[in-house]
XYZ file of C-alpha atoms in Angstrom:
751
model
C -21.253 -18.562 39.394
C -19.289 -19.634 36.094
C -16.893 -22.587 36.086
C -14.022 -20.048 35.260
C -14.795 -18.409 38.604
C -15.063 -21.441 40.811
C -11.431 -22.260 41.752
C -10.587 -18.589 42.646
C -13.840 -18.156 44.735
C -13.339 -21.368 46.373
C -9.839 -20.663 47.426
C -11.089 -17.079 48.926
C -13.742 -18.894 51.037
C -11.303 -21.418 52.371
C -8.768 -18.728 53.186
C -11.496 -16.696 54.933
C -12.509 -19.650 57.065
C -8.800 -20.371 58.144
C -8.359 -16.802 59.297
C -11.501 -16.902 61.333
C -11.381 -20.326 62.978
C -7.715 -20.924 63.595
C -6.326 -18.390 66.217
C -2.605 -17.263 66.039
C -0.340 -19.777 68.144
C 2.373 -18.257 70.282
C 4.721 -20.895 69.309
C 6.458 -20.963 65.837
C 5.253 -23.239 62.945
C 7.261 -26.048 61.789
C 8.852 -25.753 58.389
C 6.640 -28.002 56.556
C 3.398 -26.027 57.489
C 5.207 -22.704 56.625
C 6.093 -24.113 53.270
C 2.586 -25.343 52.683
C 1.063 -22.027 53.580
C 3.563 -20.048 51.454
C 2.857 -22.281 48.449
C -1.079 -21.927 48.975
C -0.479 -18.241 48.862
C 1.661 -18.310 45.737
C -1.101 -20.414 44.082
C -3.814 -17.988 45.083
C -2.097 -15.135 43.389
C -1.606 -17.070 40.344
C -5.270 -18.130 40.225
C -6.226 -14.461 40.858
C -4.073 -13.371 38.006
C -5.498 -16.146 35.679
C -8.905 -15.071 36.537
C -8.309 -11.521 36.003
C -6.778 -12.022 32.645
C -9.978 -13.819 31.539
C -12.250 -11.123 32.718
C -10.913 -8.114 31.020
C -13.849 -6.344 29.555
C -13.999 -3.905 32.335
C -10.448 -2.792 32.224
C -9.050 0.237 30.631
C -7.392 -0.367 27.218
C -3.842 0.128 28.148
C -4.031 -2.200 31.107
C -5.992 -4.809 28.949
C -3.075 -4.521 26.356
C -0.533 -5.336 28.992
C -2.773 -8.195 30.394
C -4.124 -9.765 27.238
C -1.979 -8.804 24.177
C 1.169 -8.739 26.147
C 1.041 -12.317 26.868
C -2.074 -13.365 28.900
C -3.682 -14.959 25.878
C -0.428 -15.737 24.105
C -1.107 -19.458 25.358
C -4.113 -19.408 23.128
C -2.007 -18.818 20.003
C 1.158 -20.875 20.536
C 2.015 -23.727 22.882
C 5.444 -24.908 22.746
C 6.402 -28.706 22.864
C 9.714 -30.672 23.307
C 10.204 -30.700 19.459
C 8.983 -27.222 18.448
C 9.914 -23.823 19.889
C 8.357 -20.781 18.708
C 11.104 -19.695 16.156
C 11.227 -23.119 14.822
C 7.406 -23.220 14.417
C 7.362 -19.988 12.633
C 10.151 -21.247 10.065
C 8.090 -24.575 9.680
C 5.130 -22.413 8.960
C 6.932 -20.453 6.212
C 8.407 -23.615 4.787
C 5.015 -25.228 4.540
C 3.644 -22.253 2.749
C 6.476 -22.424 0.260
C 5.949 -26.188 -0.284
C 2.165 -25.339 -1.014
C 3.130 -22.686 -3.615
C 5.535 -25.195 -5.179
C 2.926 -27.909 -5.284
C 4.833 -29.994 -2.870
C 1.448 -31.051 -1.263
C 2.605 -34.253 0.759
C 5.335 -32.177 2.424
C 3.032 -29.152 2.928
C 0.517 -31.555 4.734
C 3.098 -33.100 6.956
C 4.389 -29.758 8.069
C 0.821 -28.374 8.779
C -0.302 -31.214 10.530
C 2.737 -31.142 12.813
C 2.082 -27.485 13.518
C -1.458 -28.433 14.907
C -0.107 -29.421 18.165
C 1.684 -26.034 18.890
C -0.522 -23.481 17.256
C -3.979 -23.631 18.578
C -4.574 -20.070 17.607
C -3.950 -20.613 14.121
C -5.924 -23.793 13.791
C -8.354 -22.250 11.253
C -5.381 -21.396 8.939
C -3.708 -24.946 9.155
C -6.968 -26.522 8.147
C -7.536 -24.088 5.374
C -4.041 -24.985 4.082
C -4.385 -28.542 4.701
C -7.595 -28.454 2.610
C -5.552 -26.755 -0.210
C -3.006 -29.418 -0.145
C -5.558 -32.007 -0.358
C -7.220 -30.438 -3.215
C -3.791 -30.272 -5.007
C -3.781 -34.070 -4.420
C -7.166 -34.350 -5.810
C -8.548 -35.760 -2.551
C -11.780 -33.917 -2.637
C -13.299 -36.118 0.127
C -10.496 -34.728 2.585
C -11.000 -31.323 1.418
C -14.640 -31.398 2.473
C -14.099 -33.120 5.686
C -11.432 -30.515 6.705
C -13.544 -27.537 5.655
C -16.511 -28.995 7.239
C -14.819 -28.864 10.666
C -14.487 -25.166 10.268
C -18.025 -24.602 9.064
C -19.112 -26.470 12.199
C -17.148 -24.109 14.562
C -18.449 -21.051 12.606
C -19.331 -19.154 15.881
C -15.851 -19.511 17.133
C -14.349 -18.700 13.665
C -14.400 -15.851 11.005
C -13.930 -18.253 8.293
C -17.110 -20.134 8.156
C -18.076 -18.357 4.844
C -14.889 -19.090 3.004
C -14.914 -22.600 4.191
C -18.330 -23.177 3.010
C -17.731 -21.567 -0.350
C -14.540 -23.656 -0.813
C -16.671 -26.802 0.051
C -18.819 -25.790 -2.953
C -15.713 -25.487 -5.023
C -14.462 -28.747 -4.014
C -17.916 -30.544 -4.967
C -17.826 -28.668 -8.260
C -14.331 -30.127 -9.010
C -15.366 -33.666 -7.847
C -18.644 -33.430 -10.131
C -20.925 -33.672 -7.173
C -23.419 -31.388 -8.961
C -26.332 -31.607 -6.628
C -24.280 -31.137 -3.621
C -22.458 -28.129 -5.129
C -25.767 -26.553 -6.268
C -27.030 -26.901 -2.688
C -23.749 -25.611 -1.104
C -23.609 -22.304 -3.400
C -27.221 -21.750 -2.853
C -26.609 -21.855 0.805
C -23.780 -19.244 0.481
C -26.179 -16.932 -1.360
C -28.893 -17.320 0.979
C -26.639 -17.065 4.200
C -24.158 -14.191 2.891
C -26.049 -12.494 0.205
C -23.785 -9.291 0.034
C -20.424 -10.904 -0.031
C -17.850 -11.789 -2.807
C -18.530 -15.291 -1.993
C -22.404 -14.772 -3.019
C -21.249 -13.361 -6.317
C -18.772 -16.171 -7.066
C -21.523 -18.755 -6.276
C -23.783 -17.066 -8.801
C -21.185 -17.948 -11.556
C -20.923 -21.578 -10.244
C -24.757 -21.828 -10.050
C -24.957 -20.757 -13.678
C -22.348 -23.335 -14.717
C -24.384 -26.034 -12.778
C -27.573 -25.090 -14.238
C -26.058 -25.123 -17.644
C -25.413 -28.886 -17.392
C -29.081 -29.882 -17.699
C -31.439 -28.875 -20.472
C -34.282 -28.365 -17.927
C -32.517 -25.718 -16.103
C -31.041 -23.653 -18.999
C -33.413 -20.693 -18.169
C -31.923 -20.589 -14.705
C -28.515 -20.963 -16.205
C -28.990 -18.011 -18.399
C -30.312 -15.823 -15.570
C -27.377 -16.715 -13.199
C -24.721 -15.926 -15.810
C -26.345 -12.625 -16.797
C -26.604 -11.830 -13.184
C -23.028 -12.481 -12.634
C -21.833 -10.554 -15.609
C -24.065 -7.540 -14.882
C -22.382 -7.319 -11.354
C -18.979 -8.168 -12.324
C -18.079 -7.853 -16.123
C -14.405 -7.799 -15.524
C -13.864 -10.392 -12.644
C -12.315 -13.855 -12.070
C -15.078 -15.822 -13.771
C -16.076 -13.246 -16.309
C -14.597 -14.868 -19.383
C -15.958 -18.427 -18.523
C -19.268 -16.846 -17.918
C -19.348 -14.952 -21.219
C -18.448 -18.168 -23.082
C -21.321 -20.100 -21.506
C -23.648 -17.367 -22.079
C -22.685 -16.973 -25.696
C -23.284 -20.697 -26.107
C -26.759 -20.836 -24.716
C -28.128 -17.547 -26.662
C -28.933 -18.058 -30.170
C -29.904 -14.370 -30.994
C -28.664 -12.286 -28.239
C -30.203 -8.868 -27.499
C -28.282 -5.655 -27.171
C -28.002 -6.184 -23.402
C -26.805 -9.694 -23.836
C -24.176 -8.668 -26.445
C -23.129 -6.051 -23.897
C -22.572 -8.466 -21.276
C -20.943 -11.022 -23.673
C -18.632 -8.437 -25.073
C -17.565 -7.047 -21.697
C -17.136 -10.279 -20.064
C -14.796 -11.624 -22.667
C -12.920 -8.561 -23.487
C -10.108 -8.954 -20.774
C -9.320 -12.662 -21.507
C -10.586 -13.557 -24.986
C -8.192 -14.436 -27.522
C -10.753 -13.888 -30.261
C -10.747 -10.216 -30.549
C -12.903 -10.262 -33.644
C -15.694 -12.143 -32.006
C -15.453 -9.769 -28.977
C -15.408 -6.716 -31.078
C -18.678 -7.884 -32.829
C -20.579 -8.438 -29.438
C -19.242 -4.959 -28.132
C -20.234 -3.114 -31.444
C -23.711 -4.791 -31.265
C -24.055 -3.804 -27.597
C -25.480 -0.734 -25.743
C -22.811 1.872 -26.694
C -23.140 3.787 -23.294
C -21.960 0.594 -21.511
C -19.475 -0.650 -24.199
C -17.625 2.548 -25.523
C -14.437 2.348 -23.165
C -14.009 -1.255 -23.729
C -14.852 -1.272 -27.298
C -12.274 1.577 -28.095
C -9.664 -0.265 -26.069
C -10.210 -3.572 -27.868
C -10.269 -1.898 -31.264
C -6.696 -0.613 -30.306
C -5.576 -3.838 -29.195
C -6.738 -5.303 -32.658
C -4.604 -2.513 -34.151
C -7.706 -0.636 -35.233
C -6.084 2.593 -34.098
C -8.184 5.264 -35.955
C -11.478 3.412 -35.245
C -10.321 2.970 -31.494
C -9.434 6.652 -30.985
C -12.639 7.711 -32.642
C -14.735 5.293 -30.415
C -13.213 6.623 -27.272
C -13.390 10.233 -28.218
C -17.198 9.872 -29.343
C -17.688 7.770 -26.142
C -16.396 10.274 -23.458
C -19.819 12.039 -22.983
C -21.281 8.714 -21.877
C -18.402 8.452 -18.830
C -19.809 8.257 -15.436
C -16.692 8.051 -13.545
C -13.457 10.213 -13.381
C -11.359 7.069 -13.918
C -13.091 6.164 -17.175
C -12.204 9.806 -18.464
C -8.767 9.331 -17.462
C -8.254 5.978 -18.963
C -9.884 7.213 -22.251
C -8.073 10.434 -22.541
C -4.615 8.797 -21.763
C -5.265 6.153 -24.400
C -6.212 8.795 -27.028
C -3.040 10.983 -26.434
C -0.859 7.821 -26.363
C -2.211 7.038 -29.941
C -2.090 10.615 -31.221
C 1.358 11.216 -32.066
C 1.251 14.960 -33.319
C 0.984 17.590 -30.540
C -1.258 19.950 -32.475
C -3.613 17.042 -33.159
C -3.601 16.255 -29.513
C -4.551 19.880 -28.503
C -7.295 20.090 -31.308
C -8.785 16.610 -29.983
C -8.721 17.882 -26.248
C -10.413 21.130 -27.229
C -13.074 19.285 -29.027
C -13.557 16.864 -26.111
C -13.638 19.820 -23.462
C -16.618 21.393 -25.160
C -18.937 18.533 -24.636
C -17.496 16.953 -21.468
C -18.290 19.269 -18.542
C -18.424 16.664 -15.956
C -17.218 14.167 -14.550
C -13.624 14.410 -15.963
C -13.890 17.910 -17.627
C -11.194 19.086 -15.229
C -8.938 16.220 -16.213
C -9.280 17.271 -19.916
C -8.517 20.880 -19.126
C -5.597 19.822 -17.191
C -4.081 17.817 -19.983
C -4.635 20.439 -22.311
C -2.827 22.993 -20.165
C 0.241 20.777 -20.169
C 0.335 20.720 -23.767
C -0.809 24.231 -24.673
C 1.516 26.527 -22.518
C 0.232 29.653 -24.203
C -3.373 28.967 -22.824
C -2.286 27.284 -19.560
C -3.126 30.028 -17.157
C -6.658 30.514 -18.637
C -7.176 26.801 -18.383
C -6.123 26.497 -14.876
C -8.542 29.509 -14.076
C -11.296 27.351 -15.554
C -10.487 24.446 -13.500
C -10.338 26.376 -10.162
C -13.665 28.255 -10.978
C -15.741 25.321 -12.503
C -14.190 22.308 -10.625
C -13.239 23.882 -7.221
C -13.618 20.470 -5.374
C -11.914 18.304 -8.036
C -8.776 16.650 -8.055
C -7.016 19.033 -10.273
C -8.189 22.372 -8.574
C -5.484 22.379 -5.748
C -2.451 21.854 -8.376
C -4.116 24.358 -10.727
C -4.214 26.866 -7.869
C -0.479 26.463 -7.202
C 0.286 27.142 -11.021
C -1.864 30.404 -10.509
C 0.186 31.320 -7.608
C 3.516 30.707 -9.058
C 3.532 33.824 -11.419
C 2.759 36.144 -8.414
C 5.957 34.616 -6.542
C 8.332 34.422 -9.338
C 7.493 38.003 -10.411
C 8.084 39.475 -6.788
C 4.346 40.213 -6.111
C 5.025 39.249 -2.481
C 2.092 40.925 -0.847
C -0.560 39.596 -3.430
C 1.152 35.992 -3.430
C 0.962 35.943 0.528
C -2.950 37.055 0.348
C -3.801 34.447 -2.284
C -1.650 31.831 -0.838
C -3.444 32.119 2.587
C -6.755 31.746 0.571
C -5.498 28.724 -1.150
C -4.363 27.150 2.078
C -7.782 27.471 3.816
C -9.344 25.735 0.849
C -6.795 22.993 -0.073
C -4.729 22.314 3.267
C -4.561 18.510 2.237
C -3.228 19.092 -1.156
C 0.388 18.362 -2.278
C 1.193 21.891 -3.010
C -0.057 23.177 0.340
C 3.363 22.790 2.084
C 5.057 24.366 -0.764
C 2.770 27.514 -0.563
C 3.186 27.685 3.275
C 7.060 27.472 2.825
C 6.929 30.330 0.258
C 4.740 32.454 2.405
C 7.018 32.127 5.312
C 10.055 32.820 3.203
C 8.502 36.103 1.886
C 7.442 37.046 5.251
C 11.095 36.883 6.508
C 11.680 40.200 4.745
C 9.382 42.248 7.041
C 7.666 40.105 9.585
C 10.353 37.823 10.982
C 8.116 36.512 14.080
C 5.124 35.661 11.700
C 7.542 33.762 9.364
C 8.808 31.982 12.340
C 5.398 30.912 13.252
C 4.504 29.934 9.655
C 7.484 27.738 9.193
C 6.623 25.996 12.643
C 3.141 25.260 11.419
C 4.626 23.767 8.408
C 6.851 21.546 10.458
C 4.087 20.467 12.714
C 1.396 19.796 10.184
C 3.546 18.184 7.480
C 6.402 16.637 9.194
C 7.670 14.272 6.544
C 7.366 16.791 3.596
C 10.356 18.083 1.587
C 9.237 21.673 2.733
C 8.967 20.972 6.362
C 12.807 20.003 6.268
C 13.731 23.235 4.512
C 11.551 25.114 7.163
C 13.715 23.516 9.624
C 16.835 25.082 7.941
C 15.080 28.417 7.901
C 14.349 28.171 11.731
C 17.936 27.341 12.170
C 18.497 30.900 11.021
C 15.517 32.726 12.571
C 15.368 30.937 15.930
C 18.849 29.534 16.569
C 20.788 32.430 14.779
C 22.958 29.598 12.950
C 23.427 29.156 9.262
C 20.744 27.443 7.099
C 22.370 23.760 6.602
C 20.631 23.699 3.137
C 20.814 20.118 1.638
C 23.590 18.436 3.691
C 24.661 14.776 3.640
C 27.067 12.905 5.782
C 29.924 11.155 4.078
C 31.322 9.641 7.456
C 28.000 8.390 8.705
C 28.187 5.484 11.255
C 24.641 5.040 12.194
C 23.166 3.345 9.093
C 21.408 0.282 9.894
C 23.521 -2.793 9.016
C 20.350 -5.028 7.991
C 17.298 -4.324 5.941
C 13.986 -3.380 7.474
C 12.411 -6.343 9.518
C 8.912 -5.799 8.213
C 7.671 -8.821 10.508
C 8.250 -6.929 13.747
C 6.740 -3.371 12.871
C 3.946 -2.279 14.940
C 1.222 -2.119 12.267
C -1.549 -4.433 13.451
C -4.853 -2.497 13.700
C -6.563 -2.254 17.081
C -8.376 -5.298 18.678
C -11.837 -3.488 18.259
C -11.417 -3.603 14.498
C -11.103 -7.448 14.524
C -14.060 -7.938 16.802
C -15.723 -7.124 20.208
C -14.226 -7.638 23.553
C -11.927 -10.786 24.138
C -12.580 -11.929 20.568
C -11.089 -8.812 19.081
C -7.947 -9.221 21.500
C -7.545 -12.984 20.515
C -7.785 -12.169 16.764
C -5.421 -9.197 17.089
C -2.862 -11.670 18.760
C -3.501 -14.067 15.927
C -2.685 -11.198 13.276
C 0.399 -10.436 15.286
C 1.669 -14.097 14.910
C 0.795 -14.301 11.232
C 2.893 -10.985 10.697
C 5.862 -12.563 12.780
C 5.626 -15.637 10.452
C 5.151 -13.418 7.253
C 2.238 -15.255 6.083
C 0.997 -12.391 3.858
C -2.254 -13.996 2.577
C -3.327 -15.409 5.678
C -3.177 -12.000 7.436
C -4.899 -10.549 4.416
C -7.667 -13.132 4.710
C -8.042 -12.359 8.378
C -8.508 -8.670 7.697
C -10.893 -9.162 5.041
C -13.006 -11.648 7.062
C -13.087 -9.556 10.169
C -12.837 -5.964 8.906
C -14.280 -6.128 5.452
C -11.100 -4.704 4.026
C -7.418 -4.701 4.280
C -5.834 -1.395 5.982
C -3.282 0.388 3.836
C -0.201 -0.583 6.143
C -1.211 -4.478 6.082
C -1.541 -4.071 2.280
C 1.617 -2.579 2.009
C 3.452 -5.134 4.385
C 1.915 -7.948 2.374
C 2.990 -6.699 -0.778
C 6.591 -5.934 0.435
C 7.082 -9.335 2.244
C 5.705 -11.109 -0.912
C 8.368 -9.368 -3.038
C 6.263 -6.626 -4.845
C 8.079 -3.677 -3.180
C 6.621 -1.158 -5.677
C 2.958 -2.083 -4.941
C 3.852 -2.000 -1.177
C 5.286 1.537 -1.423
C 2.229 2.898 -3.258
C -0.131 1.288 -1.055
C 1.470 2.963 2.059
C 1.790 6.355 0.141
C -1.915 6.397 -1.059
C -3.092 5.246 2.442
C -1.241 8.166 4.173
C -2.382 10.796 1.658
C -6.191 9.578 2.222
C -5.661 9.918 6.012
C -4.717 13.542 5.656
C -7.601 14.151 3.266
C -9.775 12.233 5.736
C -8.615 14.343 8.628
C -9.704 17.549 6.783
C -13.104 16.302 6.038
C -13.665 14.787 9.679
C -12.777 18.392 10.987
C -15.365 19.954 8.941
C -12.712 21.691 6.775
C -11.139 23.293 9.675
C -7.784 21.498 10.007
C -5.541 18.585 8.987
C -3.615 16.071 11.010
C -0.170 14.402 10.101
C -0.679 10.799 8.977
C 1.427 7.802 9.819
C 3.170 6.213 12.784
C 6.907 5.593 12.692
C 6.302 2.087 11.717
C 3.958 2.874 9.025
C 6.519 5.316 7.828
C 9.083 2.719 7.777
C 6.853 0.812 5.297
C 6.949 3.990 3.131
C 10.815 4.431 3.570
C 11.969 0.839 3.980
C 15.745 -0.197 3.894
C 16.771 -2.656 1.245
C 20.169 -3.907 0.040
C 21.714 -2.142 3.298
C 24.922 -4.297 3.183
C 25.611 -3.428 -0.348
C 24.685 0.181 -0.010
C 26.794 0.533 3.159
C 29.839 -0.879 1.260
C 29.359 1.415 -1.723
C 28.832 4.507 0.478
C 32.260 3.836 2.296
C 34.042 3.366 -1.091
C 32.846 6.566 -2.615
C 32.447 8.717 0.461
C 28.711 8.901 0.162
C 25.967 9.148 2.753
C 24.257 5.744 2.625
C 20.914 7.220 3.136
C 21.457 9.448 -0.038
C 22.035 6.285 -2.142
C 19.128 4.532 -0.438
C 16.955 7.468 -1.256
C 17.931 7.824 -4.913
C 17.393 4.185 -5.288
C 13.994 4.345 -3.888
C 12.931 7.256 -6.269
C 14.616 5.659 -9.236
C 13.069 2.197 -9.294
C 10.955 1.512 -6.045
C 13.602 -1.104 -5.283
C 12.761 -3.225 -8.290
C 16.132 -4.511 -9.521
C 14.652 -5.550 -12.973
C 13.135 -2.121 -13.640
C 13.386 -0.622 -17.070
C 12.410 2.923 -17.970
C 10.934 4.204 -21.244
C 14.442 5.699 -21.941
C 16.117 2.130 -21.388
C 17.534 2.863 -17.981
C 17.861 -0.159 -15.993
C 18.017 -1.753 -12.454
C 17.874 -0.394 -9.129
C 19.740 3.033 -9.762
C 18.492 3.067 -13.191
C 21.528 3.495 -15.260
C 21.439 4.051 -18.906
C 23.482 1.300 -20.730
C 25.957 4.126 -22.243
C 26.676 5.596 -18.814
C 27.022 2.285 -17.012
C 29.512 1.188 -19.564
C 31.664 4.369 -19.143
C 31.471 4.118 -15.293
C 32.346 0.148 -15.600
C 35.572 1.539 -17.323
C 36.461 3.753 -14.432
C 36.030 0.624 -12.211
C 38.285 -1.594 -14.529
C 35.367 -3.866 -15.447
C 36.473 -4.849 -18.977
C 33.768 -7.627 -19.126
C 30.786 -5.754 -18.165
C 27.513 -6.610 -20.084
C 24.321 -4.417 -20.184
C 22.558 -7.473 -18.541
C 24.841 -6.931 -15.501
C 22.670 -3.915 -14.699
C 20.063 -6.292 -13.445
C 22.410 -7.512 -10.614
C 21.932 -5.609 -7.381
C 25.574 -5.697 -6.757
C 26.871 -4.335 -10.121
C 23.973 -1.734 -10.269
C 24.779 -0.354 -6.717
C 28.487 -0.425 -7.641
C 28.098 1.611 -10.655
C 25.437 3.782 -9.615
C 27.100 4.877 -6.418
C 30.307 5.449 -8.309
C 28.469 7.812 -10.905
C 26.731 9.639 -8.002
C 30.217 10.242 -6.413
C 31.369 11.594 -9.683
C 28.566 13.922 -9.899
C 29.403 15.102 -6.450
C 32.935 15.989 -7.591
C 31.506 17.987 -10.451
C 29.576 20.458 -8.025
C 32.335 20.533 -5.236
C 30.702 18.012 -2.959
C 27.106 19.766 -3.089
C 24.519 17.043 -2.934
C 21.660 19.279 -4.278
C 22.816 19.822 -7.922
C 24.599 16.372 -8.001
C 21.126 14.663 -7.391
C 19.661 16.915 -10.025
C 22.365 16.011 -12.478
C 21.752 12.204 -11.876
C 18.240 12.758 -13.347
C 18.725 15.790 -15.804
C 22.316 15.206 -16.833
C 25.549 16.965 -15.669
C 25.599 19.233 -18.618
C 22.305 20.762 -18.238
C 22.746 21.088 -14.490
C 26.058 23.087 -15.046
C 24.006 25.481 -17.427
C 21.385 25.977 -14.997
C 23.715 26.588 -12.018
C 25.985 29.058 -14.320
C 22.965 30.735 -15.554
C 21.142 31.379 -12.212
C 22.140 34.058 -9.611
C 19.749 32.315 -7.228
C 21.947 29.182 -7.070
C 23.910 30.954 -4.360
C 21.634 33.689 -3.249
C 18.513 31.693 -3.056
C 19.017 27.995 -3.602
C 15.188 27.177 -2.902
C 14.217 29.633 -5.523
C 16.848 27.975 -7.807
C 15.269 24.495 -7.289
C 11.810 25.750 -8.177
C 13.161 27.473 -11.258
C 14.796 24.345 -12.858
C 13.559 24.190 -16.366
C 12.994 20.457 -16.605
C 9.940 19.702 -14.304
C 11.113 16.109 -13.962
C 14.576 17.297 -12.469
C 12.923 19.824 -10.416
C 10.630 17.327 -8.898
C 13.336 14.645 -8.626
C 15.413 16.790 -6.200
C 12.546 17.159 -4.161
C 11.568 13.546 -4.075
C 14.988 12.305 -3.409
C 15.613 14.815 -0.397
C 12.375 14.070 0.943
C 13.341 10.394 1.136
C 16.689 11.249 2.428
C 15.388 13.361 5.303
C 12.713 10.740 6.321
C 15.321 7.990 6.134
C 17.592 10.040 8.477
C 14.799 10.943 10.901
C 13.364 7.322 11.005
C 16.642 5.636 11.192
C 19.350 7.781 12.427
C 20.065 8.837 16.053
C 20.157 11.678 16.125
C 18.318 12.486 12.851
C 19.503 15.296 10.694
């Protein structure tokens, strides 16, 4: 029997002996014996509980979650002492990370060492950070001592690999060439298919380069590194070293040196020389872009155009085509170039060329969309091309044909961005003659695409068909009282993956608890490292969280958006093309629709009689919460105000000292943006839908569209689809998608 079982089993044997050998006495026990017996009983229960929480592999997941993640193993993560409670320890950890980032190494070391006594579960991270601080001080002996302790406990830690790699880096910095060579060779032997092995290959090349006798090994290592990673952290340094050692490079070596140096080299002439002498199928994209960087525009465009047939990935085609179009000012020339390219680029990327051509050549657009759907049915642009072919049927009143072809579209592309739109318009056309089928179709839309703009509009139609009430349209609340007073607390969101993704059995639960504590601290890089070392990747929710707590809000929103879209597509693939499932938990959706600047928005909403969620939504779509954003039209700040508009609104507010630079202040930008949005509401009798459209397309344009369309009153959904400016049309949908999602995530009850 294991030692962990002994206390519990010993007590059970003693209890059984007492029960058998000691008969029940007729007279009452004295107080002391009763107290002793009661205490023994309490101890037995506690021991039994502790034993059970250590033997959880047989338990069902929900019970295990309560026993282990709910607190059973929490003592392994944190142990309070008289000087540090949990909240103070978290604050101290954050402070230490700030010191480390600001090169206050002595202060960081002191704080991390103090945390060792209360954070046994974060010991690995504390040691890694202490090693970083020692490295900042130039104390490489201390760095290696601290990291060696991590390597020695490798069976109990997921960070043995990174520790060994960093030991090699420390030895390299300390000019311990032989030791570093041995360490990096060990990394490559023990962990051959990792990024650390690839980085070690560069270091080995640099180490071999220091001795004349090992020059051949240096060249082989540097070439190996560049061939696997021509645009990585050490590529420029590897290219420089390789160039110095090769007196007469061959075409392959020119290719490696040119590609490696292109991203970081300041000597564009030298880089261009290597790329031009390299293998053109490998260098064409980098060569063309570098020529344009060197202001050789005509040559660069020609290189990219001629090189497109060498493309092996869709991303290469996109990058090349976008660069060509950006440096070809005349629309007719763009069309001519794309037509020529389309003739010699069947795959991959032929659909992208046809798609861009359709955007530029409206007269030929329908035929181009047909080509995309027929020739590239599984490509990225077939779903949207399919919608473009359906729209003429819908707009011309060919309802029966639209419904028939729309249903075929949905069976093929249920994961596409256009699918909810197709489903909505099928339902709306069915309302005319098949009310019950329309109701079912709307409900399907709500169930499968719950966060989509068209799902919320479907709820409005269900209000009519099922509830017998008016369609609320695009309502907002001017007297909302349930807007949260504080921004989203990212560190308490339930976004940590399941324990099984971190490791097997108790190890997985322990690492999940570690991840939770890192999240509570806000240690973004630490949590990403844990995910990378245990899962091999950083899940989208953690990527989004890490970016947002680190201040890169736009990156965080994009990571969550892309991750949820991929989940929907994966659900379609995993079902064998039979169905899709909605993506995103409530807390994942809060990463996609976070609250920022809540206090300022709340005040602006009250002053201007606006719904704070509408201000939040407009801000989200305008800038992704980047207060320093500047658009191509020179709109600035959180709510993207043009300087001329902002100056006029500042006059309304009596701000005579307003400066354009003030738009980068959240206070000023929200104040002026909200006032302008309120003004637009007044122009359209308080109707939020045209007011939001006018914020993007301008009030005069929106007035023309409203006055020139009978559908604004008769069928406002159709009015939105018919807005001539694609950007304004999509803007209304994006803002109200955000608005309705904010309402359902943060409002009780949601609209």
